[in-house]
Short mmCIF file of C-alpha atoms in Angstrom, two decimals:
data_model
loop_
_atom_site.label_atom_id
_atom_site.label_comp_id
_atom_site.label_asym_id
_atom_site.label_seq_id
_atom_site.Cartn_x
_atom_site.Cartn_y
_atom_site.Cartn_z
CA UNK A 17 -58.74 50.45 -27.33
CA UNK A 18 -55.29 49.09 -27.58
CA UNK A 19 -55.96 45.02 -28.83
CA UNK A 20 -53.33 42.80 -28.66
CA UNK A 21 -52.19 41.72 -32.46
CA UNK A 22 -49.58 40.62 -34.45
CA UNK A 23 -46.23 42.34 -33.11
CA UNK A 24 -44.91 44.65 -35.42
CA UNK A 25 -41.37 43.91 -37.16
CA UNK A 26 -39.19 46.06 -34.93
CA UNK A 27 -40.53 44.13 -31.66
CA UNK A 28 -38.26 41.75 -30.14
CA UNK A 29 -38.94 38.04 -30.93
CA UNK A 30 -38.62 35.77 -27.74
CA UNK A 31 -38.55 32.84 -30.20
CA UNK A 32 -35.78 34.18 -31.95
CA UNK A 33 -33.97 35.98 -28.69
CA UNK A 34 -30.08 36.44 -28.42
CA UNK A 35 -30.13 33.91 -25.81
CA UNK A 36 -28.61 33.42 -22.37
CA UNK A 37 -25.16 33.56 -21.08
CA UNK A 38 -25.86 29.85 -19.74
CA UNK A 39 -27.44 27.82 -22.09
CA UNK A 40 -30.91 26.51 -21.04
CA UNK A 41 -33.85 24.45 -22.51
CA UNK A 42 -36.96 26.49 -23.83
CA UNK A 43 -40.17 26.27 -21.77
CA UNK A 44 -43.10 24.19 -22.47
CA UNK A 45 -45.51 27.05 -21.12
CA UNK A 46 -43.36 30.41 -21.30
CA UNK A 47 -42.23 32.88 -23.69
CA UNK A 48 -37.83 33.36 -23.14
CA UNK A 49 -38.99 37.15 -21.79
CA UNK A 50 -41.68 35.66 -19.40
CA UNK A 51 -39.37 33.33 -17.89
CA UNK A 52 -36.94 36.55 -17.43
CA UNK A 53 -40.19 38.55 -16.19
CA UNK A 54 -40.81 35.63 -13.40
CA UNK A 55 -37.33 35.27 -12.45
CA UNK A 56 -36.98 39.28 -11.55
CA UNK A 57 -40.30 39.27 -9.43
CA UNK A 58 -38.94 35.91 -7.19
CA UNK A 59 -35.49 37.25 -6.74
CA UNK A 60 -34.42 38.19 -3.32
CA UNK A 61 -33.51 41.93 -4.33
CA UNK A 62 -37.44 42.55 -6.21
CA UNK A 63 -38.56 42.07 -2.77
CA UNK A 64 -36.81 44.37 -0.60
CA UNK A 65 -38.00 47.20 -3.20
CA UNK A 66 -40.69 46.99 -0.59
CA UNK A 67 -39.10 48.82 2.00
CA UNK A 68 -36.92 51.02 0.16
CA UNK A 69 -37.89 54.75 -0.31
CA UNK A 70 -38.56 56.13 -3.85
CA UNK A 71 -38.73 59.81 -1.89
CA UNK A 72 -39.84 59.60 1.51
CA UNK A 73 -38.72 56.86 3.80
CA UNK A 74 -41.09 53.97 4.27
CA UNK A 75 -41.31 53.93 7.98
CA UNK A 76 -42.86 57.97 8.10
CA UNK A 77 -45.64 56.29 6.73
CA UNK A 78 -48.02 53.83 5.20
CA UNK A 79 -49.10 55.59 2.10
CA UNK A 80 -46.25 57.26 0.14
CA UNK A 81 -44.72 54.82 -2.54
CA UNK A 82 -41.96 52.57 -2.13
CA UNK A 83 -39.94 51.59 -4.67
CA UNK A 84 -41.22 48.81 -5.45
CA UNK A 85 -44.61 50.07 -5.93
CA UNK A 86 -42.94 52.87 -8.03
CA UNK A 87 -42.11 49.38 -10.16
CA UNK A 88 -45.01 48.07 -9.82
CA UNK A 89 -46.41 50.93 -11.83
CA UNK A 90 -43.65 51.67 -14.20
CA UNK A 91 -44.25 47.63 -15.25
CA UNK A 92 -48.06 48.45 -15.87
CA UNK A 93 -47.32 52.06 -17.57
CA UNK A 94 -44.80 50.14 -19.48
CA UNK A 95 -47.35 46.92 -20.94
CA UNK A 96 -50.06 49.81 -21.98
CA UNK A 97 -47.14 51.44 -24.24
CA UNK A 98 -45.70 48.48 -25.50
CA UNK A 99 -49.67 46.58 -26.41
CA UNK A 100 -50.29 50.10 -28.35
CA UNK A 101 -46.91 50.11 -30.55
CA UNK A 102 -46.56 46.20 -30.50
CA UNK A 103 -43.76 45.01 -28.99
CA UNK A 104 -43.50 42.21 -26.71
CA UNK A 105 -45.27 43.34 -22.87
CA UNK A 106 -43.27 40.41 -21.40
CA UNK A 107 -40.17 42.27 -22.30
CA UNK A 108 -40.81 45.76 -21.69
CA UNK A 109 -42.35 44.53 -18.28
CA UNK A 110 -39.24 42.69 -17.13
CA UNK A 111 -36.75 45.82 -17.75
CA UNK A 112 -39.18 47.54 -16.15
CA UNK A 113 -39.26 45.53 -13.13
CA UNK A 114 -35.47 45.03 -13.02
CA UNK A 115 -35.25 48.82 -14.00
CA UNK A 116 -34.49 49.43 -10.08
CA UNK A 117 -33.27 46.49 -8.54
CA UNK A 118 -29.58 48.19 -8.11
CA UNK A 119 -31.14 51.32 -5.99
CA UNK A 120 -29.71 51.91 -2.46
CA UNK A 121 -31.87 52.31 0.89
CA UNK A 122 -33.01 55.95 1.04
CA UNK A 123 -33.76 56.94 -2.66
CA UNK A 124 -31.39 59.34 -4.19
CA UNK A 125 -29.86 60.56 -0.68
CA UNK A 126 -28.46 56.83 -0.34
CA UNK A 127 -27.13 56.65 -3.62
CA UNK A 128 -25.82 60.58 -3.20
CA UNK A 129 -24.01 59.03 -0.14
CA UNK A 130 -22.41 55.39 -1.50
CA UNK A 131 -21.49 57.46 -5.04
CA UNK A 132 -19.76 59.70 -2.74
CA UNK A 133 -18.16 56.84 -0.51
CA UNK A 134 -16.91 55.03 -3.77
CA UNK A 135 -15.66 58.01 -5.37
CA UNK A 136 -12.12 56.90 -4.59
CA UNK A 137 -12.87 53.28 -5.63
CA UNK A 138 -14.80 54.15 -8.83
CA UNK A 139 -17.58 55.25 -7.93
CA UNK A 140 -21.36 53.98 -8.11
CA UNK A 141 -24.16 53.52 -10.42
CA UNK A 142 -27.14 52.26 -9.85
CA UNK A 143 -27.79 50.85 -13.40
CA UNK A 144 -24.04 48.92 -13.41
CA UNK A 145 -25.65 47.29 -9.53
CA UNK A 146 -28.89 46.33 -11.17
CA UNK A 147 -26.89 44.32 -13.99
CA UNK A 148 -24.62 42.76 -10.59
CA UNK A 149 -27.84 41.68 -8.77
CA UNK A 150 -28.88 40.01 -12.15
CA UNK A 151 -25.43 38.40 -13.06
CA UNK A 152 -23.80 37.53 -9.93
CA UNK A 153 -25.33 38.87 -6.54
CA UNK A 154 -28.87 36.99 -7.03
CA UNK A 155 -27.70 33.32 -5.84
CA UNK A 156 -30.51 30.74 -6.16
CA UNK A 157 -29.57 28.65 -8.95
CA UNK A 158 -27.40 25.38 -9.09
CA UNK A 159 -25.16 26.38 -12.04
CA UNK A 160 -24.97 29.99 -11.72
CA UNK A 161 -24.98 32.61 -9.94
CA UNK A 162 -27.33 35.38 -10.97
CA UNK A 163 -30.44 35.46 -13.08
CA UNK A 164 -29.27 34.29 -16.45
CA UNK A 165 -31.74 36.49 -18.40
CA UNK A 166 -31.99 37.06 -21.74
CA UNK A 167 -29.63 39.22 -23.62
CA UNK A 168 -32.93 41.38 -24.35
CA UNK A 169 -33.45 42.13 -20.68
CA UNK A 170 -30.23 42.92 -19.63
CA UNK A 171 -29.70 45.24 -22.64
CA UNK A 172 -32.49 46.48 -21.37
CA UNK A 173 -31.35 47.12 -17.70
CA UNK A 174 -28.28 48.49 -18.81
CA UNK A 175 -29.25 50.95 -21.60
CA UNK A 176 -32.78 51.96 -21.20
CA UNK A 177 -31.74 55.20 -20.90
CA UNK A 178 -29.51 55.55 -23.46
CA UNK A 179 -26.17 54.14 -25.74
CA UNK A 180 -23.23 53.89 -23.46
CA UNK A 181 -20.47 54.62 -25.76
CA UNK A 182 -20.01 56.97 -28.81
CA UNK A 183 -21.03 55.27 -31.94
CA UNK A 184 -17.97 55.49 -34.03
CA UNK A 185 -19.17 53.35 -37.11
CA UNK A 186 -22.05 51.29 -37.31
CA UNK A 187 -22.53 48.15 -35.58
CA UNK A 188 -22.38 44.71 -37.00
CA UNK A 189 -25.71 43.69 -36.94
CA UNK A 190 -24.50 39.85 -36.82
CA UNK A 191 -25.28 37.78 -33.78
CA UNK A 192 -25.41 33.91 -33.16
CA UNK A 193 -28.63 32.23 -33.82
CA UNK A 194 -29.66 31.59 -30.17
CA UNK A 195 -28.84 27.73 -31.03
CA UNK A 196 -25.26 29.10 -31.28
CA UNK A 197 -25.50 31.41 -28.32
CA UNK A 198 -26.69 28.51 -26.65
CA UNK A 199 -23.23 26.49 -27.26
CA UNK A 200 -20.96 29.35 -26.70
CA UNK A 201 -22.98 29.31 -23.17
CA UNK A 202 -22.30 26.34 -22.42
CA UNK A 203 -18.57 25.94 -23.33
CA UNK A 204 -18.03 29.09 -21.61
CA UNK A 205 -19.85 27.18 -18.13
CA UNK A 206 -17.34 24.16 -19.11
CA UNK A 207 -14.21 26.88 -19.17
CA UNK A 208 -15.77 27.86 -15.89
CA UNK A 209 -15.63 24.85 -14.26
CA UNK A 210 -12.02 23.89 -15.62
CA UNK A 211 -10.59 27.01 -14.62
CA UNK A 212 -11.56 26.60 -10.77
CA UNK A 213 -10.51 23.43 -10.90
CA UNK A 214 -7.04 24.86 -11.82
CA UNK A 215 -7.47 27.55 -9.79
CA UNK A 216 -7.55 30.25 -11.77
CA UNK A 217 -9.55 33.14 -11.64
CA UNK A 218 -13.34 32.15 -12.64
CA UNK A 219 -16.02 33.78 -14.46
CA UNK A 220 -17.59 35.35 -11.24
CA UNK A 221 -14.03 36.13 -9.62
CA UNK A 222 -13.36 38.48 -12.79
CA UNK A 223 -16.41 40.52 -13.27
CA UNK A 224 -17.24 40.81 -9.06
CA UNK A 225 -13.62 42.06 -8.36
CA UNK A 226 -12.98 44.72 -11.63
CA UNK A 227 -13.09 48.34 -9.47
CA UNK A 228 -15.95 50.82 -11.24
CA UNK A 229 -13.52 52.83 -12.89
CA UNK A 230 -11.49 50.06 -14.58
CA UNK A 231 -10.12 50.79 -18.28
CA UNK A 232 -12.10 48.90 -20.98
CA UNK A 233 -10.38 45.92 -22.67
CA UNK A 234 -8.21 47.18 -25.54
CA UNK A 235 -10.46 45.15 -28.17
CA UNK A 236 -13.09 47.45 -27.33
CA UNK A 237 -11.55 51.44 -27.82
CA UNK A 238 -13.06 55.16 -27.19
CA UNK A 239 -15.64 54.05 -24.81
CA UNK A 240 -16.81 56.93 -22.43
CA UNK A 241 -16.01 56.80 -18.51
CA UNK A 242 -17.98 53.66 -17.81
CA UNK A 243 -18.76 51.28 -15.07
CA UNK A 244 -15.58 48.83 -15.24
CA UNK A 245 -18.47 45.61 -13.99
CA UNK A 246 -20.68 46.70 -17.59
CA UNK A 247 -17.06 46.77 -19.15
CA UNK A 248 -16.11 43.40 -17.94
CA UNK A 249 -19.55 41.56 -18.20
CA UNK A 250 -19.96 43.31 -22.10
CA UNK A 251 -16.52 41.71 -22.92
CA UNK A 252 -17.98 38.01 -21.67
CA UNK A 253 -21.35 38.97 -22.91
CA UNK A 254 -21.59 41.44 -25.72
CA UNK A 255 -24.75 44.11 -25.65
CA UNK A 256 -23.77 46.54 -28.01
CA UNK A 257 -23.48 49.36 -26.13
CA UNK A 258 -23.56 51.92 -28.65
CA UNK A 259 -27.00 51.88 -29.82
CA UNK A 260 -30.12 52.08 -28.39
CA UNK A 261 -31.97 49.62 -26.73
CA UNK A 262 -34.53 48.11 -28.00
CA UNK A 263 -38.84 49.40 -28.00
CA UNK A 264 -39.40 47.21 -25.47
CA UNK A 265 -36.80 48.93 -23.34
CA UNK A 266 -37.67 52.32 -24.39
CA UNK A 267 -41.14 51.94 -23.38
CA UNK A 268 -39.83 50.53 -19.78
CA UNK A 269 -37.79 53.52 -19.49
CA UNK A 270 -40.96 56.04 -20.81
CA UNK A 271 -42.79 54.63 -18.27
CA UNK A 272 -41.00 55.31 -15.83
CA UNK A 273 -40.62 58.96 -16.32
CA UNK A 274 -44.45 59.19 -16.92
CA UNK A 275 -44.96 56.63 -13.12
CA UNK A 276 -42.77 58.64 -10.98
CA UNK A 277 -44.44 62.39 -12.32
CA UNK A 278 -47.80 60.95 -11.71
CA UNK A 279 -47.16 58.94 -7.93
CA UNK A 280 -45.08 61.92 -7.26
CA UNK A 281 -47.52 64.73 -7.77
CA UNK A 282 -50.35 62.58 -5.39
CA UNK A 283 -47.32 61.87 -2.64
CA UNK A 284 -46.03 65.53 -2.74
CA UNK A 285 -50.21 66.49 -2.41
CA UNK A 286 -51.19 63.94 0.24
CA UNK A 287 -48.06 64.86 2.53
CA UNK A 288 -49.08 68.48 2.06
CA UNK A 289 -45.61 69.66 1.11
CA UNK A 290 -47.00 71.51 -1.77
CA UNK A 291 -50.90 72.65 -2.54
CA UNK A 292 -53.10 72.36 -5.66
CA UNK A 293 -52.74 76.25 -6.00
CA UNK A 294 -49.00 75.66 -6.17
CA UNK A 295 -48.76 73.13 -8.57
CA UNK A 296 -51.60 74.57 -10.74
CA UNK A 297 -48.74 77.04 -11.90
CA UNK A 298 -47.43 74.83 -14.11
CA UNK A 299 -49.41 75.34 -17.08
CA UNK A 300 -50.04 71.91 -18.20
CA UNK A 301 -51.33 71.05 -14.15
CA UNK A 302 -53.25 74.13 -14.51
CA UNK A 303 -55.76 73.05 -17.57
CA UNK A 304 -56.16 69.79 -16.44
CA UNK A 305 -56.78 70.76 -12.82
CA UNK A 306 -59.57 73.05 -14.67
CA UNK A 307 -61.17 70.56 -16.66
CA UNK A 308 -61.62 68.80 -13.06
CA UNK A 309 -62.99 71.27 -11.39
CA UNK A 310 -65.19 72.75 -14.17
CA UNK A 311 -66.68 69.11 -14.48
CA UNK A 312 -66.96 68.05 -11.09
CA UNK A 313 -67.51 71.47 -8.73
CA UNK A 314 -66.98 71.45 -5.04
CA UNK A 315 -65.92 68.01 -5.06
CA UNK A 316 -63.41 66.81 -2.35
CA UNK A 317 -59.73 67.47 -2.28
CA UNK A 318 -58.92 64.18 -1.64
CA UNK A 319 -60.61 62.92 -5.43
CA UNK A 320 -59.02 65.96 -6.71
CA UNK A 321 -55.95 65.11 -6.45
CA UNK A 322 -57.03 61.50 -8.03
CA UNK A 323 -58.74 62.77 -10.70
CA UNK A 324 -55.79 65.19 -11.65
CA UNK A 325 -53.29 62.50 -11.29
CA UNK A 326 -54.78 59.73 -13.42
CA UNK A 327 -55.48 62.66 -16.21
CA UNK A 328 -51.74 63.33 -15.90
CA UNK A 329 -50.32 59.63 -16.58
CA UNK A 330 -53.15 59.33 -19.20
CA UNK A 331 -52.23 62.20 -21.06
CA UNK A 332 -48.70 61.76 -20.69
CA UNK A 333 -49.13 57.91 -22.13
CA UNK A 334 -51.40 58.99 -25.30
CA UNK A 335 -49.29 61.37 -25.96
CA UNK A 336 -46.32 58.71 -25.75
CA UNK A 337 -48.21 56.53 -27.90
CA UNK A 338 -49.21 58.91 -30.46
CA UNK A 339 -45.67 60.33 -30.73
CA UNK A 340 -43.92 57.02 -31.02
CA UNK A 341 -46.18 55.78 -33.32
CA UNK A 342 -45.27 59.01 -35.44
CA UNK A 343 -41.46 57.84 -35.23
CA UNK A 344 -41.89 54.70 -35.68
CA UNK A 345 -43.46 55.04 -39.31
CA UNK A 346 -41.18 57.50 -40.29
CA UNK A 347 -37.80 55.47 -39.49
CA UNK A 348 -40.18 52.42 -40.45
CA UNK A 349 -37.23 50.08 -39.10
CA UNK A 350 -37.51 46.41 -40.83
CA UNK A 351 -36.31 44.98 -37.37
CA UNK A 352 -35.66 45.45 -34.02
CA UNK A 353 -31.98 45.85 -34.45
CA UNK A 354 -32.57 48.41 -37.13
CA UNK A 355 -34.51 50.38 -34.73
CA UNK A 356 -31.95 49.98 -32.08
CA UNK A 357 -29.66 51.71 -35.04
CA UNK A 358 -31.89 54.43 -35.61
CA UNK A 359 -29.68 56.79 -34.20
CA UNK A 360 -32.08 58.24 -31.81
CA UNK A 361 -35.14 57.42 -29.12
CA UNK A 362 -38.53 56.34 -31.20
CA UNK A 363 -40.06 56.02 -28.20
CA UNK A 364 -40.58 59.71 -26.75
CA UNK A 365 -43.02 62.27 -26.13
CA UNK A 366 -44.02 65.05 -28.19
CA UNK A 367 -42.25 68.47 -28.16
CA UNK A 368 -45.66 70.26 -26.55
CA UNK A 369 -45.55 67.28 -23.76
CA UNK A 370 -41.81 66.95 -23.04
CA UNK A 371 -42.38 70.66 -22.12
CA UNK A 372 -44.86 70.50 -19.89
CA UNK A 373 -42.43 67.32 -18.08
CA UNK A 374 -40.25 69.84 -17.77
CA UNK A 375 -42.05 72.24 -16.42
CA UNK A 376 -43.54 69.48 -13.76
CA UNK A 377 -40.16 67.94 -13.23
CA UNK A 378 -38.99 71.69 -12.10
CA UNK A 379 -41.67 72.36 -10.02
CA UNK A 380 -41.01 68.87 -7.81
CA UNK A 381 -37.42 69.03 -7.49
CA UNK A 382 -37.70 72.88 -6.25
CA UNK A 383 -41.12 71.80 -3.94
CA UNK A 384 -40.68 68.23 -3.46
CA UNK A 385 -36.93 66.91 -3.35
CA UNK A 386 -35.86 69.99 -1.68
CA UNK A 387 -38.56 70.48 0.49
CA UNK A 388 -37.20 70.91 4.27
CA UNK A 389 -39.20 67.95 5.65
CA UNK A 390 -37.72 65.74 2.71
CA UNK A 391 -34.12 67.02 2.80
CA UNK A 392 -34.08 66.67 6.63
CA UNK A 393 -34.74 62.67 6.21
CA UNK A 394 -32.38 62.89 3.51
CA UNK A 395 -29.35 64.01 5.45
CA UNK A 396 -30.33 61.64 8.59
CA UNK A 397 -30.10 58.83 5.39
CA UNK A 398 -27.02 60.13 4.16
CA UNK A 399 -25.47 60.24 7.50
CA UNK A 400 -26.31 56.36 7.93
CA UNK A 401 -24.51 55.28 4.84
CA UNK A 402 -21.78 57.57 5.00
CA UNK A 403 -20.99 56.37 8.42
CA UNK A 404 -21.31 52.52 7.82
CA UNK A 405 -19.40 52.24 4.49
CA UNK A 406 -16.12 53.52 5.98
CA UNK A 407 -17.16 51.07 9.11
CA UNK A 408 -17.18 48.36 7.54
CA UNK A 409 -14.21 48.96 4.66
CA UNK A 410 -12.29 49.11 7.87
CA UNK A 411 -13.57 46.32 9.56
CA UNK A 412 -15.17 43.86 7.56
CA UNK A 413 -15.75 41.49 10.14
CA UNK A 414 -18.32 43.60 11.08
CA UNK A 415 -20.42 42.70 8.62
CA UNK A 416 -22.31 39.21 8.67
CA UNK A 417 -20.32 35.87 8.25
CA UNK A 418 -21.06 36.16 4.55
CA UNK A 419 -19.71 39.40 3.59
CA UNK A 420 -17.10 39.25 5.40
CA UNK A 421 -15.59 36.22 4.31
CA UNK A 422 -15.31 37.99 0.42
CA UNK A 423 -13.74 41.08 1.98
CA UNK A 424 -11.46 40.14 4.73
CA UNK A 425 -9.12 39.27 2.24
CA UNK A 426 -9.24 42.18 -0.03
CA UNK A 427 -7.94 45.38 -0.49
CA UNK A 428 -8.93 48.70 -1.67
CA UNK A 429 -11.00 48.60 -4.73
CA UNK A 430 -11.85 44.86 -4.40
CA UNK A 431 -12.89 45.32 -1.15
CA UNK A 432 -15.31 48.75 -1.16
CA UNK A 433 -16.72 46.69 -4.23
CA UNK A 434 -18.26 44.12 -1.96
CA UNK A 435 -18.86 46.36 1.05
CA UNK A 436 -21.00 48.51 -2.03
CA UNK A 437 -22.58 45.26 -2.81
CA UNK A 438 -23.61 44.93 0.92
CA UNK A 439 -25.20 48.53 1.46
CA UNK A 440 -26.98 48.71 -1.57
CA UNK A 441 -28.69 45.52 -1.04
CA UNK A 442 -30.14 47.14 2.04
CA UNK A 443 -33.39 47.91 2.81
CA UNK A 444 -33.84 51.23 4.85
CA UNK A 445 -34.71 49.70 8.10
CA UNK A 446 -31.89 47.20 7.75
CA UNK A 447 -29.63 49.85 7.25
CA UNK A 448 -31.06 52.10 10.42
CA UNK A 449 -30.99 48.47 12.26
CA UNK A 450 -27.24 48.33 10.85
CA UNK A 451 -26.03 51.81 12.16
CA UNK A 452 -27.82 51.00 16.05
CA UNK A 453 -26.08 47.33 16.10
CA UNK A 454 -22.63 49.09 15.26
CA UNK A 455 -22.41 52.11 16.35
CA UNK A 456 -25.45 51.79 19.73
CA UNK A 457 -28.33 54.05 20.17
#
């Protein structure tokens, strides 16, 4: 049984964090990554995860997952790993539950569509929108706009999957004490405020308006193609985008491999696009869907499929566990920057295992994601976005009062930026309610 203890030394310390771009006073009753954790699940964009598809659309019915019950289990997947190799939960739960927040309506066929609408403009990642909706779209607060998580977090958002850039040399490790991250905040907020007040470009103005595809500053050479927002908001905000992020994010991002396998095999099952036979091909489905049915005979397909799919995630997060423990000891990092130096994931599955994800991942995209039912829904989705974007680029003051003030006034890149901004935030109904208010029918 995995008992909370002492956290190891390469977790992340929320008493010693890297701070916040905006300087704020600790909390009497909350941990720096808890406050970030509760922040994410009030924002506006958390909640309309709840009616946008993770692979079928919402409104075909009641059952499937959404994505934001996809996040909902990726943040539980996410605490078991991190308790077992302790880190801090509160941290690996928060990427986790910001992991998605810059997804488009429709899944993957909305953000096939908007990548492919941007592509003169930039393009669009999903990852670069979830650090916007945490940094500047998300406005609730009185003295700025966005979240103002904790450098942890949004390293997290940004590079759970991976470095950004090619490590050329090593790093310097060095980073203000968060008592001096705390006053670089804050004179950076004064700047802010002196700079509108001159009328010069602010804060906001300069990371909202840089097109995706914008050169990195000099100070900062050989990057690889990257999103010109992370660009901008790294030169304001550094997070050393050449290494790894840290366990806590690693786990987030785990988890969310081992969630969407699991919820996907039972959705795929339930909606009858695929059979038990069928998926029992894949070796790995095929012993465990054994074991099931040697232990429990003639029982109903409907706990099947629920017994083989909680097997599945359990095996896959043992196996995590047991694996990253095994890396962990032998890079035996002193801190949770060296481990973010170790030159590779310590967080990963074992050879035997990342096979059979393989294998699984194969199966769904050939019987799932390109089943005929699911790529009809997808086109119908792609044809919605594809037909607003270009709408609205055109005529902005189609869109509400809002929006339209920021891109009336714009051109080109500046101005598909915020019409991007305006789709993705969509849910899939408000998108489908979009398309009948401006085109009819």
């Amino acid at each position: 049984m995995a008992v909370r203890g002492p956290l190891a030394a390469y977790a992340s310390d929320a008493a010693r964090s890297r701070g916040r771009l905006y300087a704020e006073a600790p909390s009497p009753t909350r941990s720096e990554f808890q406050r970030d954790r509760d922040r994410i699940i009030h924002c506006t964009a958390f909640r309309r995860l709840a009616h946008k598809t993770q692979v079928f659309v919402p409104l075909d019915g009641d059952h499937f997952r959404t994505r934001l019950t996809h996040t909902i289990e990726v943040g539980q997947i996410a605490r078991a790993l991190a308790r077992a190799l302790r880190v801090d939960e509160d941290l690996a739960e928060a990427v986790a539950l910001a992991h998605d927040l810059g997804h488009t309506p429709f899944g993957h066929a909305g953000e096939g569509a908007l990548e492919a609408c941007m592509a003169p403009f930039g393009g669009f990642d999903h990852n670069a929108q979830a650090l916007r909706v945490v940094t500047l779209l998300e406005r609730r607060y009185a003295r700025y706009d966005g979240l103002d998580l904790t450098w942890e977090t949004l390293e997290g958002i940004v590079k759970h999957n991976g470095p950004l850039l090619k490590r050329d040399a090593d790093p310097d490790p060095s980073f203000p004490h968060p008592e001096e991250r705390a006053k670089l905040a804050s004179r950076r907020t004064r700047e802010r405020s002196h700079s509108e007040s001159e009328g010069s470009s602010s804060f906001e103005t300069r990371l909202s308006g840089a097109p995706q595809d914008e050169e990195p500053a000099a100070d900062v050479a050989h990057r690889h193609r990257l999103s010109g927002y992370i660009a901008a908001f790294d030169a304001i905000f550094p997070l050393d985008l050449s290494t790894f992020a840290g366990i806590e994010a690693q786990a987030a991002a785990q988890a969310d491999d081992i969630a969407y396998i699991g919820h996907d095999i039972d959705d795929g099952l339930r909606a009858e696009l695929f059979s038990l036979d069928d998926i029992a091909r894949t070796p790995f489905i095929a012993g465990v869907l054994a074991h099931v049915r040697g232990e429990y005979p003639g029982l109903e397909r409907p706990r099947v499929i629920h017994e083989l799919v909680r097997r599945v995630i359990t095996a896959f997060v043992e196996d995590s566990i047991g694996e990253s423990l095994r890396r962990l000891a032998r890079a035996s990092p002193a801190s949770a920057d060296e481990a973010r130096r170790a030159g590779e994931a310590l967080v990963r599955l074992s050879p035997p295992m990342a096979e059979a994800e393989r294998d699984i991942k194969a199966f769904l995209f050939a019987n799932m994601y390109r089943h005929e039912k699911v790529m009809g829904v997808w086109e119908r989705a792609r044809d919605a976005i594809s037909r607003l974007f270009p709408a609205f680029f055109e005529s902005p003051e189609l869109m509400p009062a809002e929006w339209a003030a920021q891109a009336v006034a714009l051109e080109d890149a500046d101005r598909a930026v915020v019409v991007a901004d305006y789709i993705a935030g969509m849910t899939d109904r408000y998108a489908l309610n979009e398309v009948k208010r401006v085109f009819g029918g």
